[in-house]
Coordinates of C-alpha atoms in Angstrom, one line a residue:
Chain A
M1 CA 76.2 23.1 -3.2
D2 CA 73.3 21.0 -1.3
I3 CA 72.8 17.8 1.1
L4 CA 72.0 15.3 -1.0
N5 CA 74.3 15.7 -4.6
P6 CA 77.3 16.7 -2.6
M7 CA 80.5 17.6 -4.8
T8 CA 81.3 14.9 -7.4
Y9 CA 84.6 15.5 -9.6
D10 CA 83.1 14.4 -12.6
A11 CA 82.3 15.9 -15.8
E12 CA 79.3 14.1 -16.8
E13 CA 77.6 14.2 -13.5
D14 CA 77.6 17.4 -12.8
R15 CA 76.3 18.5 -16.7
L16 CA 73.8 16.7 -16.0
R17 CA 72.5 18.0 -12.8
E18 CA 73.0 21.4 -14.0
R19 CA 70.5 21.0 -16.8
T20 CA 67.9 18.4 -15.5
K21 CA 66.5 22.0 -13.3
Y22 CA 63.0 21.3 -15.1
S23 CA 61.5 24.3 -13.4
Q24 CA 63.3 27.3 -11.0
M25 CA 59.8 27.0 -8.9
D26 CA 60.9 23.3 -8.2
K27 CA 63.4 24.5 -5.8
H28 CA 61.5 26.0 -3.7
L29 CA 58.5 24.4 -3.5
I30 CA 59.5 21.5 -3.5
P31 CA 62.0 19.5 -0.3
M32 CA 65.2 18.5 -1.6
E33 CA 64.2 14.7 -1.4
F34 CA 61.0 14.9 -3.0
Q35 CA 63.4 17.0 -6.5
Q36 CA 64.0 14.6 -9.3
Q37 CA 67.3 13.5 -10.0
P38 CA 68.3 12.9 -12.9
V39 CA 68.8 9.4 -14.4
S40 CA 71.9 8.6 -15.3
T41 CA 73.6 5.4 -16.1
G42 CA 76.7 7.2 -13.5
T43 CA 78.7 3.9 -14.1
T44 CA 82.2 2.1 -15.0
I45 CA 82.5 1.1 -19.4
V46 CA 85.8 -0.4 -20.4
A47 CA 87.0 -1.2 -23.7
V48 CA 89.7 -2.7 -24.8
E49 CA 91.2 -4.2 -27.8
Y50 CA 92.9 -7.3 -28.3
D51 CA 94.1 -9.8 -31.5
G52 CA 91.4 -10.6 -33.5
G53 CA 88.5 -8.3 -31.3
V54 CA 87.7 -6.7 -28.7
I55 CA 86.7 -7.2 -24.7
I56 CA 84.1 -4.4 -23.5
G57 CA 82.4 -4.5 -19.7
A58 CA 80.5 -2.6 -17.8
D59 CA 78.3 -2.5 -14.2
T60 CA 74.5 -2.8 -14.2
R61 CA 73.7 0.2 -12.0
T62 CA 71.2 3.0 -13.4
S63 CA 70.9 5.5 -10.8
S64 CA 68.3 9.0 -10.1
G65 CA 70.8 10.7 -7.5
T66 CA 70.6 8.4 -4.7
F67 CA 68.3 5.5 -5.4
V68 CA 68.8 2.6 -7.7
M69 CA 66.7 2.9 -10.8
N70 CA 67.5 -0.1 -12.0
R71 CA 69.8 -2.9 -10.7
F72 CA 70.3 -5.2 -14.0
T73 CA 70.7 -2.6 -17.1
D74 CA 72.8 -3.7 -20.1
K75 CA 74.5 -0.7 -20.9
L76 CA 76.0 -2.5 -24.3
T77 CA 74.0 -1.7 -27.2
P78 CA 74.3 -3.6 -30.0
L79 CA 74.7 -1.1 -33.3
T80 CA 75.0 -3.8 -35.6
D81 CA 76.1 -7.9 -35.2
R82 CA 79.8 -7.0 -34.4
I83 CA 79.7 -3.6 -33.7
F84 CA 78.6 -2.7 -29.8
C85 CA 78.3 0.7 -27.8
L86 CA 79.0 1.4 -24.2
R87 CA 76.5 4.3 -22.2
S88 CA 77.8 6.3 -19.8
G89 CA 75.8 10.2 -18.7
S90 CA 72.3 10.3 -19.1
A91 CA 70.1 6.8 -19.5
A92 CA 67.5 8.4 -21.9
D93 CA 70.3 10.2 -24.2
T94 CA 71.8 7.3 -24.5
Q95 CA 69.2 5.0 -25.7
A96 CA 68.2 8.0 -27.5
I97 CA 71.5 7.8 -29.5
A98 CA 71.8 4.0 -30.0
Q99 CA 68.6 4.0 -31.3
V100 CA 69.0 6.4 -34.1
V101 CA 72.5 4.6 -35.1
Q102 CA 71.2 1.8 -35.2
Y103 CA 68.7 3.0 -37.7
Q104 CA 71.3 4.2 -39.1
L105 CA 74.0 1.6 -40.1
D106 CA 70.8 -1.1 -40.7
F107 CA 70.3 1.5 -43.6
L108 CA 74.1 2.2 -44.5
S109 CA 74.5 -1.7 -44.3
A110 CA 71.4 -2.1 -46.9
E111 CA 72.8 0.3 -49.0
M112 CA 76.8 -0.9 -49.0
N113 CA 75.6 -4.8 -48.8
E114 CA 78.7 -5.4 -46.7
P115 CA 78.1 -4.6 -42.7
P116 CA 79.6 -0.8 -41.5
L117 CA 82.7 -0.1 -40.3
V118 CA 83.3 0.5 -36.8
R119 CA 84.4 3.9 -37.3
I120 CA 81.7 4.7 -39.6
A121 CA 79.5 3.5 -36.6
A122 CA 81.1 5.8 -34.0
N123 CA 81.5 8.5 -36.5
C124 CA 77.9 8.2 -36.6
V125 CA 77.5 8.8 -32.7
R126 CA 80.0 11.5 -32.6
R127 CA 78.5 13.4 -35.1
L128 CA 74.7 12.9 -33.0
I129 CA 76.7 14.5 -30.2
Y130 CA 78.5 17.1 -31.5
Q131 CA 75.5 18.1 -33.7
Y132 CA 73.7 18.4 -29.9
R133 CA 76.4 18.9 -27.7
D134 CA 75.2 21.3 -25.4
D135 CA 72.1 19.2 -24.9
F136 CA 73.1 16.1 -25.0
V137 CA 75.1 14.5 -21.9
A138 CA 76.1 11.6 -23.6
G139 CA 79.8 9.8 -22.8
M140 CA 80.3 6.6 -25.1
I141 CA 82.5 3.8 -26.4
V142 CA 81.9 2.2 -29.5
A143 CA 83.6 -0.9 -30.3
G144 CA 83.6 -3.8 -32.1
W145 CA 85.2 -5.9 -34.7
D146 CA 85.4 -5.3 -38.8
K147 CA 86.6 -7.0 -41.7
K148 CA 89.3 -4.2 -43.0
L149 CA 90.6 -3.5 -39.2
G150 CA 89.7 -6.3 -37.3
G151 CA 88.9 -5.0 -33.0
Q152 CA 89.1 -1.6 -32.5
V153 CA 87.7 0.5 -30.0
Y154 CA 86.7 5.1 -30.0
S155 CA 85.8 6.8 -27.5
C156 CA 83.3 9.4 -28.1
P157 CA 82.9 11.4 -25.0
L158 CA 81.0 14.7 -23.6
G159 CA 81.8 17.4 -26.8
G160 CA 81.9 15.0 -29.4
L161 CA 85.0 14.0 -30.1
L162 CA 86.2 10.6 -31.6
V163 CA 89.2 9.4 -31.1
R164 CA 90.9 6.0 -31.5
Q165 CA 92.1 3.9 -28.2
P166 CA 93.3 0.5 -27.3
V167 CA 92.0 0.7 -24.4
T168 CA 89.6 3.1 -23.1
L169 CA 87.6 3.5 -19.5
G170 CA 84.4 5.7 -19.3
G171 CA 81.4 7.1 -16.7
S172 CA 82.0 8.1 -13.3
G173 CA 83.6 5.0 -12.0
S174 CA 86.1 5.1 -14.7
T175 CA 88.5 8.0 -12.2
Y176 CA 88.9 5.1 -9.7
I177 CA 91.0 2.7 -12.3
W178 CA 92.8 4.8 -14.3
G179 CA 95.8 3.8 -11.9
Y180 CA 94.9 0.1 -12.3
L181 CA 94.8 0.7 -16.2
D182 CA 97.6 2.7 -16.5
N183 CA 100.0 -0.1 -14.2
N184 CA 98.7 -2.8 -15.6
Y185 CA 97.8 -2.2 -19.4
R186 CA 100.1 -3.8 -21.1
P187 CA 100.1 -3.8 -25.4
N188 CA 99.4 -7.6 -27.3
M189 CA 97.9 -8.9 -24.2
T190 CA 95.9 -12.4 -24.6
K191 CA 92.3 -12.9 -24.8
Q192 CA 92.2 -13.9 -21.5
E193 CA 94.0 -11.6 -20.2
C194 CA 91.8 -9.1 -21.6
F195 CA 89.2 -10.3 -19.9
D196 CA 90.3 -10.6 -16.7
F197 CA 92.1 -7.2 -17.0
V198 CA 88.3 -6.0 -17.4
L199 CA 86.5 -7.5 -14.6
K200 CA 89.0 -6.2 -11.9
G201 CA 89.0 -2.8 -13.4
I202 CA 84.7 -2.9 -13.4
T203 CA 84.4 -5.2 -9.7
L204 CA 87.3 -2.2 -8.5
A205 CA 85.2 1.4 -9.6
I206 CA 82.3 -0.9 -8.6
T207 CA 83.8 -1.3 -4.8
R208 CA 84.9 2.6 -4.9
D209 CA 81.7 4.3 -7.0
G210 CA 78.5 5.1 -5.5
S211 CA 77.4 5.3 -9.2
S212 CA 78.4 2.1 -9.8
G213 CA 77.7 -1.1 -8.3
G214 CA 75.3 -4.7 -9.7
C215 CA 77.1 -7.8 -11.6
A216 CA 79.5 -7.0 -14.8
R217 CA 78.3 -7.4 -18.3
L218 CA 81.3 -8.3 -20.4
A219 CA 81.5 -9.4 -24.3
I220 CA 83.8 -10.7 -26.4
I221 CA 83.6 -9.4 -29.7
N222 CA 85.2 -11.1 -32.9
K223 CA 85.1 -12.4 -36.3
D224 CA 82.8 -15.2 -34.8
G225 CA 80.5 -13.5 -33.2
V226 CA 79.6 -11.5 -29.7
E227 CA 80.3 -13.9 -26.8
R228 CA 78.2 -12.0 -23.6
V229 CA 79.4 -13.2 -19.9
D230 CA 77.7 -12.3 -16.9
V231 CA 79.2 -12.4 -14.2
L232 CA 77.4 -11.7 -11.2
G233 CA 78.0 -9.8 -7.8
N234 CA 79.0 -12.7 -5.7
D235 CA 81.1 -13.8 -8.2
L236 CA 83.3 -10.3 -8.8
P237 CA 87.0 -11.1 -7.9
K238 CA 87.8 -10.7 -4.1
V239 CA 90.1 -7.6 -3.9
F240 CA 90.7 -5.3 -0.7
D241 CA 88.2 -4.6 1.1
L242 CA 89.0 -2.5 4.2
Chain B
M1 CA 91.8 56.3 5.4
L2 CA 92.8 52.0 5.9
N3 CA 89.5 51.4 7.4
E4 CA 87.4 53.1 4.2
F5 CA 89.4 51.3 1.2
N6 CA 86.7 49.3 -0.2
P7 CA 88.9 47.4 -3.0
C8 CA 85.2 45.1 -4.3
R9 CA 83.5 49.0 -4.8
P10 CA 84.4 50.2 -8.3
C11 CA 85.6 53.7 -8.2
W12 CA 85.2 54.9 -11.5
D13 CA 81.5 55.2 -11.1
T14 CA 81.4 57.6 -8.1
I15 CA 82.6 60.7 -7.3
N16 CA 85.7 60.7 -5.7
D17 CA 85.9 63.5 -3.4
K18 CA 88.6 62.3 -2.0
D19 CA 91.3 63.3 -4.4
D20 CA 89.5 67.1 -5.0
F21 CA 91.8 67.4 -1.6
N22 CA 89.2 69.0 1.4
I23 CA 87.0 70.5 -1.6
N24 CA 83.9 69.6 -0.9
H25 CA 84.7 66.6 0.7
S26 CA 82.1 63.9 0.8
Y27 CA 81.6 61.8 3.0
K28 CA 79.5 59.2 1.2
N29 CA 82.4 57.6 -0.2
Y30 CA 83.1 56.2 3.7
T31 CA 81.9 52.5 3.1
I32 CA 79.8 51.9 6.0
S33 CA 79.6 48.0 8.5
P34 CA 76.6 46.9 7.0
L35 CA 74.5 45.5 10.2
E36 CA 75.2 41.6 10.8
T37 CA 74.5 39.1 13.5
K38 CA 76.7 37.0 15.1
V39 CA 74.9 34.5 12.4
E40 CA 76.6 36.3 9.7
R41 CA 79.5 36.6 11.2
N42 CA 79.5 33.1 11.7
I43 CA 78.3 31.6 8.0
R44 CA 81.7 31.3 7.1
T45 CA 82.3 28.8 9.8
R46 CA 78.9 26.4 10.0
T47 CA 79.1 23.1 8.5
V48 CA 76.8 24.0 5.2
T49 CA 77.4 20.8 3.6
P50 CA 77.9 17.2 5.1
V51 CA 81.4 15.6 3.5
V52 CA 82.1 12.2 4.6
T53 CA 78.3 10.8 5.1
G54 CA 77.1 8.0 6.2
S55 CA 73.7 6.5 4.9
S56 CA 71.1 5.0 6.8
V57 CA 70.5 3.4 10.0
A58 CA 67.6 1.3 10.6
A59 CA 66.0 0.3 14.3
F60 CA 63.5 -1.7 15.7
T61 CA 61.8 -3.0 18.8
F62 CA 61.2 -6.9 19.1
N63 CA 60.0 -8.7 21.8
G64 CA 62.7 -7.8 25.1
G65 CA 64.9 -5.2 23.5
V66 CA 66.2 -3.1 20.6
I67 CA 67.9 -4.1 17.1
L68 CA 69.5 -1.3 15.5
A69 CA 71.9 -1.6 12.0
A70 CA 74.1 0.5 9.8
D71 CA 76.5 0.1 7.3
V72 CA 80.1 0.6 8.0
L73 CA 81.1 3.3 5.3
G74 CA 81.8 6.5 5.1
S75 CA 81.0 8.1 1.4
Y76 CA 82.8 11.5 0.6
G77 CA 80.1 12.1 -1.7
S78 CA 80.1 9.4 -4.5
L79 CA 83.6 7.5 -3.3
A80 CA 84.0 5.4 -1.0
K81 CA 86.0 6.1 0.5
Y82 CA 86.0 5.0 4.6
R83 CA 84.9 1.4 4.6
N84 CA 85.2 0.7 8.0
I85 CA 83.4 3.1 10.4
S86 CA 81.3 2.2 12.9
R87 CA 78.3 4.1 13.2
I88 CA 77.0 2.8 15.9
H89 CA 78.3 3.5 19.4
Q90 CA 77.5 2.1 22.6
V91 CA 77.0 4.4 25.4
N92 CA 76.8 2.5 28.4
D93 CA 75.5 -1.2 29.5
R94 CA 72.2 -0.4 28.8
T95 CA 72.0 2.4 25.8
V96 CA 73.4 2.9 21.9
L97 CA 73.2 5.6 19.6
G98 CA 72.7 5.0 15.8
L99 CA 75.1 7.8 14.2
G100 CA 74.0 9.0 10.1
G101 CA 74.4 11.7 8.3
D102 CA 77.8 13.8 8.4
L103 CA 80.7 11.6 10.6
S104 CA 82.4 14.1 11.8
D105 CA 79.3 15.7 13.7
A106 CA 78.7 12.5 14.2
D107 CA 82.4 12.1 16.0
Y108 CA 81.6 15.1 18.0
I109 CA 77.8 13.6 19.3
K110 CA 79.5 10.6 20.7
E111 CA 82.2 12.9 22.3
A112 CA 80.1 15.0 23.9
I113 CA 77.9 12.2 25.4
D114 CA 81.9 10.3 26.2
T115 CA 82.1 12.8 28.3
K116 CA 78.7 13.5 29.9
V117 CA 79.5 9.6 31.0
E118 CA 82.4 10.2 32.5
Q119 CA 81.2 13.0 34.4
D120 CA 78.2 10.4 35.5
I121 CA 81.1 8.1 36.8
I122 CA 83.2 10.9 38.4
E123 CA 80.4 12.0 40.6
E124 CA 80.1 7.9 41.7
D125 CA 76.6 9.4 42.6
G126 CA 75.0 5.6 41.3
S127 CA 73.5 7.4 38.5
K128 CA 73.8 6.7 34.4
M129 CA 72.7 7.6 31.6
T130 CA 68.9 5.9 30.5
P131 CA 68.0 6.3 26.7
L132 CA 65.3 8.5 27.6
A133 CA 67.9 11.1 29.0
L134 CA 70.0 10.8 26.6
Y135 CA 67.4 11.6 23.2
A136 CA 65.9 14.3 25.4
W137 CA 69.8 15.6 26.3
S138 CA 70.7 14.9 21.9
T139 CA 67.2 16.6 21.3
R140 CA 68.3 19.8 23.2
L141 CA 71.6 19.7 21.9
M142 CA 70.6 19.3 18.2
Y143 CA 68.1 22.2 18.5
Y144 CA 70.2 24.5 20.2
R145 CA 73.0 24.1 17.0
R146 CA 69.0 24.5 14.4
T147 CA 68.5 28.0 16.1
Q148 CA 72.5 29.0 15.7
L149 CA 71.9 28.2 12.3
N150 CA 74.9 26.2 12.3
P151 CA 73.3 22.0 12.9
L152 CA 74.8 19.1 13.2
L153 CA 73.9 18.0 10.0
T154 CA 73.8 14.3 11.5
N155 CA 70.7 11.7 12.4
V156 CA 71.3 10.7 15.8
I157 CA 69.2 7.2 16.6
V158 CA 68.9 6.9 20.7
A159 CA 68.6 3.3 21.3
G160 CA 67.9 0.7 24.8
M161 CA 66.3 -0.2 27.5
E162 CA 64.5 2.0 30.1
N163 CA 63.3 0.6 33.2
N164 CA 63.4 -3.0 31.4
E165 CA 61.7 -2.0 28.0
P166 CA 62.8 -1.2 25.2
F167 CA 63.7 2.4 23.6
L168 CA 63.8 3.6 20.9
G169 CA 63.5 7.5 19.2
R170 CA 65.1 9.8 16.8
V171 CA 66.5 13.2 17.0
N172 CA 67.2 15.1 13.4
D173 CA 69.4 17.9 12.1
K174 CA 66.8 20.2 13.3
G175 CA 66.3 19.7 16.7
S176 CA 62.9 17.6 15.2
A177 CA 62.3 14.4 17.9
Y178 CA 60.3 11.8 18.1
K179 CA 59.8 8.1 19.6
E180 CA 58.6 4.9 17.6
F181 CA 58.8 1.3 17.3
L182 CA 60.5 1.3 13.8
I183 CA 62.4 3.7 13.1
I184 CA 64.9 4.1 9.4
T185 CA 66.8 7.6 8.3
G186 CA 67.9 8.4 5.4
I187 CA 67.2 7.1 2.1
G188 CA 66.1 4.3 3.8
T189 CA 62.9 5.5 4.9
H190 CA 61.9 5.7 1.4
L191 CA 63.0 2.1 0.5
A192 CA 61.9 0.4 3.6
Q193 CA 59.9 2.6 6.7
G194 CA 56.5 1.8 4.5
W195 CA 56.8 -1.8 4.0
I196 CA 58.2 -3.1 7.2
R197 CA 56.2 -1.2 8.7
T198 CA 53.2 -3.1 8.1
I199 CA 55.2 -6.2 8.9
L200 CA 55.5 -5.1 12.3
E201 CA 52.2 -3.3 12.7
T202 CA 50.6 -7.2 11.2
S203 CA 52.7 -8.7 13.8
S204 CA 52.3 -9.8 17.2
Q205 CA 55.6 -9.6 19.3
I206 CA 58.3 -11.1 17.2
N207 CA 61.2 -12.4 19.1
K208 CA 65.2 -11.9 18.7
Q209 CA 66.1 -14.2 15.9
Q210 CA 63.1 -13.2 13.4
A211 CA 64.1 -9.7 14.5
E212 CA 67.5 -10.3 13.1
Q213 CA 66.4 -12.1 10.1
L214 CA 63.7 -8.7 9.3
M215 CA 67.0 -6.6 10.2
D216 CA 68.9 -8.9 7.6
R217 CA 66.4 -8.3 4.6
I218 CA 65.9 -4.4 5.2
I219 CA 69.9 -4.1 4.6
K220 CA 69.9 -6.1 1.8
Q221 CA 67.0 -3.9 0.3
L222 CA 68.7 -1.1 1.3
Y223 CA 71.7 -2.2 0.0
Y224 CA 70.0 -3.0 -3.6
R225 CA 68.4 0.4 -4.0
D226 CA 71.0 2.8 -2.1
C227 CA 73.7 3.9 -4.1
R228 CA 76.2 5.1 -1.3
A229 CA 75.6 1.2 0.3
F230 CA 78.0 -1.1 0.9
A231 CA 77.6 -5.0 1.7
R232 CA 79.3 -4.9 5.4
Y233 CA 77.2 -4.4 8.0
Q234 CA 77.1 -3.8 12.0
V235 CA 74.3 -5.2 13.7
C236 CA 73.7 -3.9 17.7
I237 CA 71.3 -6.2 19.7
V238 CA 70.5 -4.6 23.2
T239 CA 68.8 -6.3 25.4
N240 CA 68.1 -6.6 29.6
D241 CA 70.8 -9.0 29.6
N242 CA 73.4 -7.2 27.4
V243 CA 74.7 -5.3 24.5
E244 CA 75.9 -6.8 21.5
F245 CA 77.6 -5.9 18.1
K246 CA 77.9 -8.3 14.8
V247 CA 79.5 -7.3 11.4
K248 CA 78.1 -9.5 8.8
E249 CA 78.2 -9.3 4.9
V250 CA 75.1 -9.0 2.9
Q251 CA 74.1 -12.1 0.7
P252 CA 72.5 -10.6 -2.6
D253 CA 70.4 -12.2 -5.1
W254 CA 71.8 -11.6 -9.0
S255 CA 70.0 -13.6 -10.6
L256 CA 67.6 -12.4 -12.6
A257 CA 71.0 -10.7 -14.5
S258 CA 71.1 -12.8 -17.1
S259 CA 67.5 -13.2 -17.8
L260 CA 68.0 -9.3 -17.9
R261 CA 70.7 -8.9 -20.6
N262 CA 69.4 -6.5 -23.9
T263 CA 66.6 -4.1 -21.7
E264 CA 67.4 -0.7 -21.1

């Protein structure tokens, strides 16, 4: 237990912190404030499926301990034209995974002569996380649209599980909005309702979580393409604040 | 025999003479209580880590007074739990206290000082707490707790008007104290102290309005780069005439967001 990193109830943050002990001597030689904290997209990511596509959203903060490294991060990383992944956990690990899977899917689509299925993309991500499960700290959500099954959301959390869900949350900020999800999500919502749900969820998480902040980046993925929306920090919906 | 039983000690690999019914009775099985100081006995009761924490406090002197600012958030780890906590405490009409770090220890300090102020009022000898006196007293308190290995995990900024001159000083949880024209505690030291010091050193005496604008800029910078910051903050300005409190909201600029899509 130390002053700069008091308790967190988040598996990703805890594993990141214990993994990033570059040298045992650092603890003794360097004062606490100057010890490097792992760079994490300690974050809030949300993905929802609707009839005809998916809506995904994330905040824009990358932090290193309590320092904001990047307040305009883009956590919505394209894997293909119609498949995106949302990254949470170690920034380095998730960037590397996304890069490898981008290549794998690019190769696959050349082989098959058609865009890859979302499930295949999610499986690529999952295989990497599972293979290196003791080393990676990566919790990812793969969401997109394909011709066969339409809009799909797959969750690929820390240990290397693959599970399809109509709606899913990820990242440290997600702990604060599970209740919001349980209360406000209904199946078969319209596109606009889903959009508002995602935006509100991210806003609530940003308000409470210290590792999430900034703006909300959303994307609507359907057969016609990807529509990106950035909602700036001042324009987020108002929530109770006292 | 109860004081000899030590459940933490394995009994399969010790020679158990007690069951030998006095044959070669051995005293080495008696537990010996370790030598320990009062500090070690008290280790379980002291504050080891801060629980509910306040982030940075910024303060500097200007021509005619002192200005302090602190956000109104008490963080519970990374959770922004208590969003309306005042961390600037007015002691009397010319002294204020800015507190950062563990907020329960901050409350303890506030109570201790209020008790002292009440004592002064009761004694009716016309003496009032000055910032320098409060600064010295806080140093003693924080250092005493440090020597007991039971620190108050708070940073205290003492600000006010001393003989009609602005006064600003800081005491930290180790009892280390100093006086300066610019004091920032917490992560703000890394984020703001350097460039603010350059600004203040190179500009001539700034007036109250400029000081407020500069303070707004500081808090905005902290809000951008501190994970534990909050948009609502409290500003306190102490001058010879009065102590003024204001609550403000940060006006952040997010316009770069759209141009930075598809970057990591």
